[in-house]
Amino acid sequence: MTKILLAATGYVVVVFPLAYVWHLGLFKEKYEAFGYFEGEPNIPLGLATIVIQGAALSLLYLFFHTGSAGLARAFQFAGLVGLFFWTSHVLALVAKQDVPNAGSFIAMETGYLVMQFGLFALVLGLVHRGAE
């Protein structure tokens, strides 16, 4: 249970600041131009979403076995769930609505998700080091 809590906390600690700075700081105007936001973003709900994701992914990781261990296993898991997030978040948004400059949106969100899940893989690797 401790490793789940540590990994979930690590997810929140790395993802929430990254998401906030990326979407509401560095590239806010671009995301507004993409039509990503309708009205003001709900920061508490965004944080709650990241907390739930962190808990679910940290628990799910315990059931992910590929024969690999350590950072290799962590990056395989993060790559797989990152791919799922990418299709359900990025491609689905472009499929559901008219996103101006969709290619640029896809590229930016792909870069963001690579960072998000790369950092999460590092968190998982550190939390679960020596446990496999």
C-alpha positions as a LaTeX table, in Angstrom:
\begin{tabular}{lrrr}
\hline
Residue & $x$ (\AA) & $y$ (\AA) & $z$ (\AA) \\
\hline
Met1 & 0.00 & 0.00 & 0.00 \\
Thr2 & 2.89 & 2.36 & 0.74 \\
Lys3 & 4.31 & 2.01 & $-2.78$ \\
Ile4 & 0.88 & 2.76 & $-4.29$ \\
Leu5 & 0.57 & 5.90 & $-2.17$ \\
Leu6 & 4.13 & 6.99 & $-2.94$ \\
Ala7 & 3.69 & 6.46 & $-6.69$ \\
Ala8 & 0.30 & 8.20 & $-6.69$ \\
Thr9 & 1.71 & 11.13 & $-4.73$ \\
Gly10 & 4.69 & 11.27 & $-7.07$ \\
Tyr11 & 2.34 & 11.36 & $-10.05$ \\
Val12 & 0.48 & 14.33 & $-8.58$ \\
Val13 & 3.68 & 16.12 & $-7.60$ \\
Val14 & 5.14 & 15.91 & $-11.12$ \\
Val15 & 1.99 & 16.06 & $-13.27$ \\
Phe16 & $-0.05$ & 18.84 & $-11.67$ \\
Pro17 & 2.68 & 21.51 & $-11.85$ \\
Leu18 & 3.63 & 20.38 & $-15.36$ \\
Ala19 & 0.00 & 20.52 & $-16.53$ \\
Tyr20 & $-0.58$ & 23.90 & $-14.92$ \\
Val21 & 2.57 & 25.54 & $-16.28$ \\
Trp22 & 2.21 & 23.96 & $-19.75$ \\
His23 & $-1.49$ & 24.59 & $-20.34$ \\
Leu24 & $-2.14$ & 27.71 & $-18.26$ \\
Gly25 & 1.25 & 29.38 & $-18.36$ \\
Leu26 & 3.65 & 28.80 & $-21.21$ \\
Phe27 & 1.12 & 27.93 & $-23.90$ \\
Lys28 & $-2.19$ & 29.31 & $-22.60$ \\
Glu29 & $-2.79$ & 31.52 & $-25.65$ \\
Lys30 & $-2.12$ & 28.63 & $-28.02$ \\
Tyr31 & $-4.55$ & 26.36 & $-26.17$ \\
Glu32 & $-7.18$ & 29.10 & $-26.18$ \\
Ala33 & $-6.68$ & 29.44 & $-29.96$ \\
Phe34 & $-7.10$ & 25.66 & $-30.32$ \\
Gly35 & $-10.46$ & 25.95 & $-28.53$ \\
Tyr36 & $-9.12$ & 23.72 & $-25.76$ \\
Phe37 & $-10.77$ & 25.80 & $-23.04$ \\
Glu38 & $-14.39$ & 26.86 & $-22.93$ \\
Gly39 & $-14.51$ & 29.44 & $-20.19$ \\
Glu40 & $-12.13$ & 29.37 & $-17.26$ \\
Pro41 & $-10.40$ & 26.09 & $-16.38$ \\
Asn42 & $-11.57$ & 24.49 & $-13.13$ \\
Ile43 & $-8.26$ & 24.07 & $-11.24$ \\
Pro44 & $-9.66$ & 22.07 & $-8.26$ \\
Leu45 & $-11.38$ & 19.63 & $-10.61$ \\
Gly46 & $-8.18$ & 19.35 & $-12.67$ \\
Leu47 & $-6.24$ & 18.53 & $-9.49$ \\
Ala48 & $-8.86$ & 15.98 & $-8.44$ \\
Thr49 & $-8.61$ & 14.36 & $-11.88$ \\
Ile50 & $-4.84$ & 14.05 & $-11.55$ \\
Val51 & $-5.17$ & 12.59 & $-8.03$ \\
Ile52 & $-7.60$ & 9.95 & $-9.31$ \\
Gln53 & $-5.36$ & 9.18 & $-12.30$ \\
Gly54 & $-2.33$ & 8.84 & $-10.02$ \\
Ala55 & $-4.13$ & 6.43 & $-7.70$ \\
Ala56 & $-5.57$ & 4.33 & $-10.52$ \\
Leu57 & $-2.33$ & 4.13 & $-12.51$ \\
Ser58 & $-0.23$ & 3.38 & $-9.43$ \\
Leu59 & $-2.55$ & 0.51 & $-8.51$ \\
Leu60 & $-2.71$ & $-0.77$ & $-12.09$ \\
Tyr61 & 1.09 & $-0.82$ & $-12.29$ \\
Leu62 & 1.17 & $-3.64$ & $-9.73$ \\
Phe63 & $-0.60$ & $-5.89$ & $-12.25$ \\
Phe64 & 1.66 & $-5.00$ & $-15.19$ \\
His65 & 4.21 & $-7.75$ & $-15.81$ \\
Thr66 & 6.30 & $-7.99$ & $-18.96$ \\
Gly67 & 9.34 & $-9.92$ & $-17.82$ \\
Ser68 & 11.21 & $-6.64$ & $-17.48$ \\
Ala69 & 12.17 & $-4.97$ & $-14.22$ \\
Gly70 & 13.13 & $-1.58$ & $-12.88$ \\
Leu71 & 13.08 & 1.41 & $-15.19$ \\
Ala72 & 12.48 & $-0.75$ & $-18.26$ \\
Arg73 & 9.20 & $-2.04$ & $-16.79$ \\
Ala74 & 8.24 & 1.46 & $-15.62$ \\
Phe75 & 8.85 & 2.96 & $-19.08$ \\
Gln76 & 6.95 & 0.12 & $-20.78$ \\
Phe77 & 3.96 & 0.72 & $-18.52$ \\
Ala78 & 4.12 & 4.50 & $-18.86$ \\
Gly79 & 4.44 & 4.18 & $-22.62$ \\
Leu80 & 1.39 & 1.94 & $-22.83$ \\
Val81 & $-0.83$ & 4.10 & $-20.62$ \\
Gly82 & 0.56 & 7.24 & $-22.25$ \\
Leu83 & $-0.47$ & 5.86 & $-25.65$ \\
Phe84 & $-3.94$ & 5.17 & $-24.27$ \\
Phe85 & $-4.18$ & 8.72 & $-22.86$ \\
Trp86 & $-2.91$ & 10.13 & $-26.16$ \\
Thr87 & $-5.60$ & 8.37 & $-28.20$ \\
Ser88 & $-8.41$ & 9.10 & $-25.74$ \\
His89 & $-7.38$ & 12.69 & $-25.01$ \\
Val90 & $-5.60$ & 14.11 & $-28.04$ \\
Leu91 & $-6.90$ & 12.19 & $-31.05$ \\
Ala92 & $-10.42$ & 11.96 & $-29.62$ \\
Leu93 & $-10.59$ & 15.74 & $-29.14$ \\
Val94 & $-9.52$ & 16.35 & $-32.74$ \\
Ala95 & $-12.03$ & 13.74 & $-33.92$ \\
Lys96 & $-14.92$ & 15.26 & $-31.92$ \\
Gln97 & $-14.50$ & 18.93 & $-32.67$ \\
Asp98 & $-12.98$ & 21.26 & $-35.20$ \\
Val99 & $-9.59$ & 22.14 & $-33.71$ \\
Pro100 & $-7.91$ & 25.02 & $-35.51$ \\
Asn101 & $-4.40$ & 24.01 & $-36.56$ \\
Ala102 & $-5.00$ & 20.42 & $-35.41$ \\
Gly103 & $-1.49$ & 19.30 & $-36.37$ \\
Ser104 & 0.06 & 21.85 & $-34.04$ \\
Phe105 & $-2.32$ & 20.82 & $-31.25$ \\
Ile106 & $-1.44$ & 17.15 & $-31.73$ \\
Ala107 & 2.28 & 17.95 & $-31.69$ \\
Met108 & 2.04 & 20.09 & $-28.54$ \\
Glu109 & $-0.07$ & 17.59 & $-26.63$ \\
Thr110 & 2.15 & 14.73 & $-27.76$ \\
Gly111 & 5.17 & 16.57 & $-26.35$ \\
Tyr112 & 3.31 & 17.26 & $-23.13$ \\
Leu113 & 2.22 & 13.63 & $-22.71$ \\
Val114 & 5.74 & 12.36 & $-23.44$ \\
Met115 & 6.98 & 14.55 & $-20.59$ \\
Gln116 & 4.09 & 13.58 & $-18.31$ \\
Phe117 & 4.51 & 9.86 & $-18.72$ \\
Gly118 & 8.30 & 10.00 & $-18.92$ \\
Leu119 & 8.35 & 11.68 & $-15.51$ \\
Phe120 & 5.81 & 9.19 & $-14.20$ \\
Ala121 & 8.00 & 6.32 & $-15.40$ \\
Leu122 & 10.88 & 7.79 & $-13.40$ \\
Val123 & 8.62 & 8.04 & $-10.34$ \\
Leu124 & 7.51 & 4.42 & $-10.74$ \\
Gly125 & 11.10 & 3.28 & $-11.23$ \\
Leu126 & 12.22 & 5.05 & $-8.06$ \\
Val127 & 9.29 & 3.89 & $-5.94$ \\
His128 & 9.53 & 0.28 & $-7.07$ \\
Arg129 & 13.32 & $-0.03$ & $-7.36$ \\
Gly130 & 14.54 & $-3.38$ & $-6.12$ \\
Ala131 & 10.99 & $-4.67$ & $-5.67$ \\
Glu132 & 10.77 & $-6.86$ & $-8.79$ \\
\hline
\end{tabular}
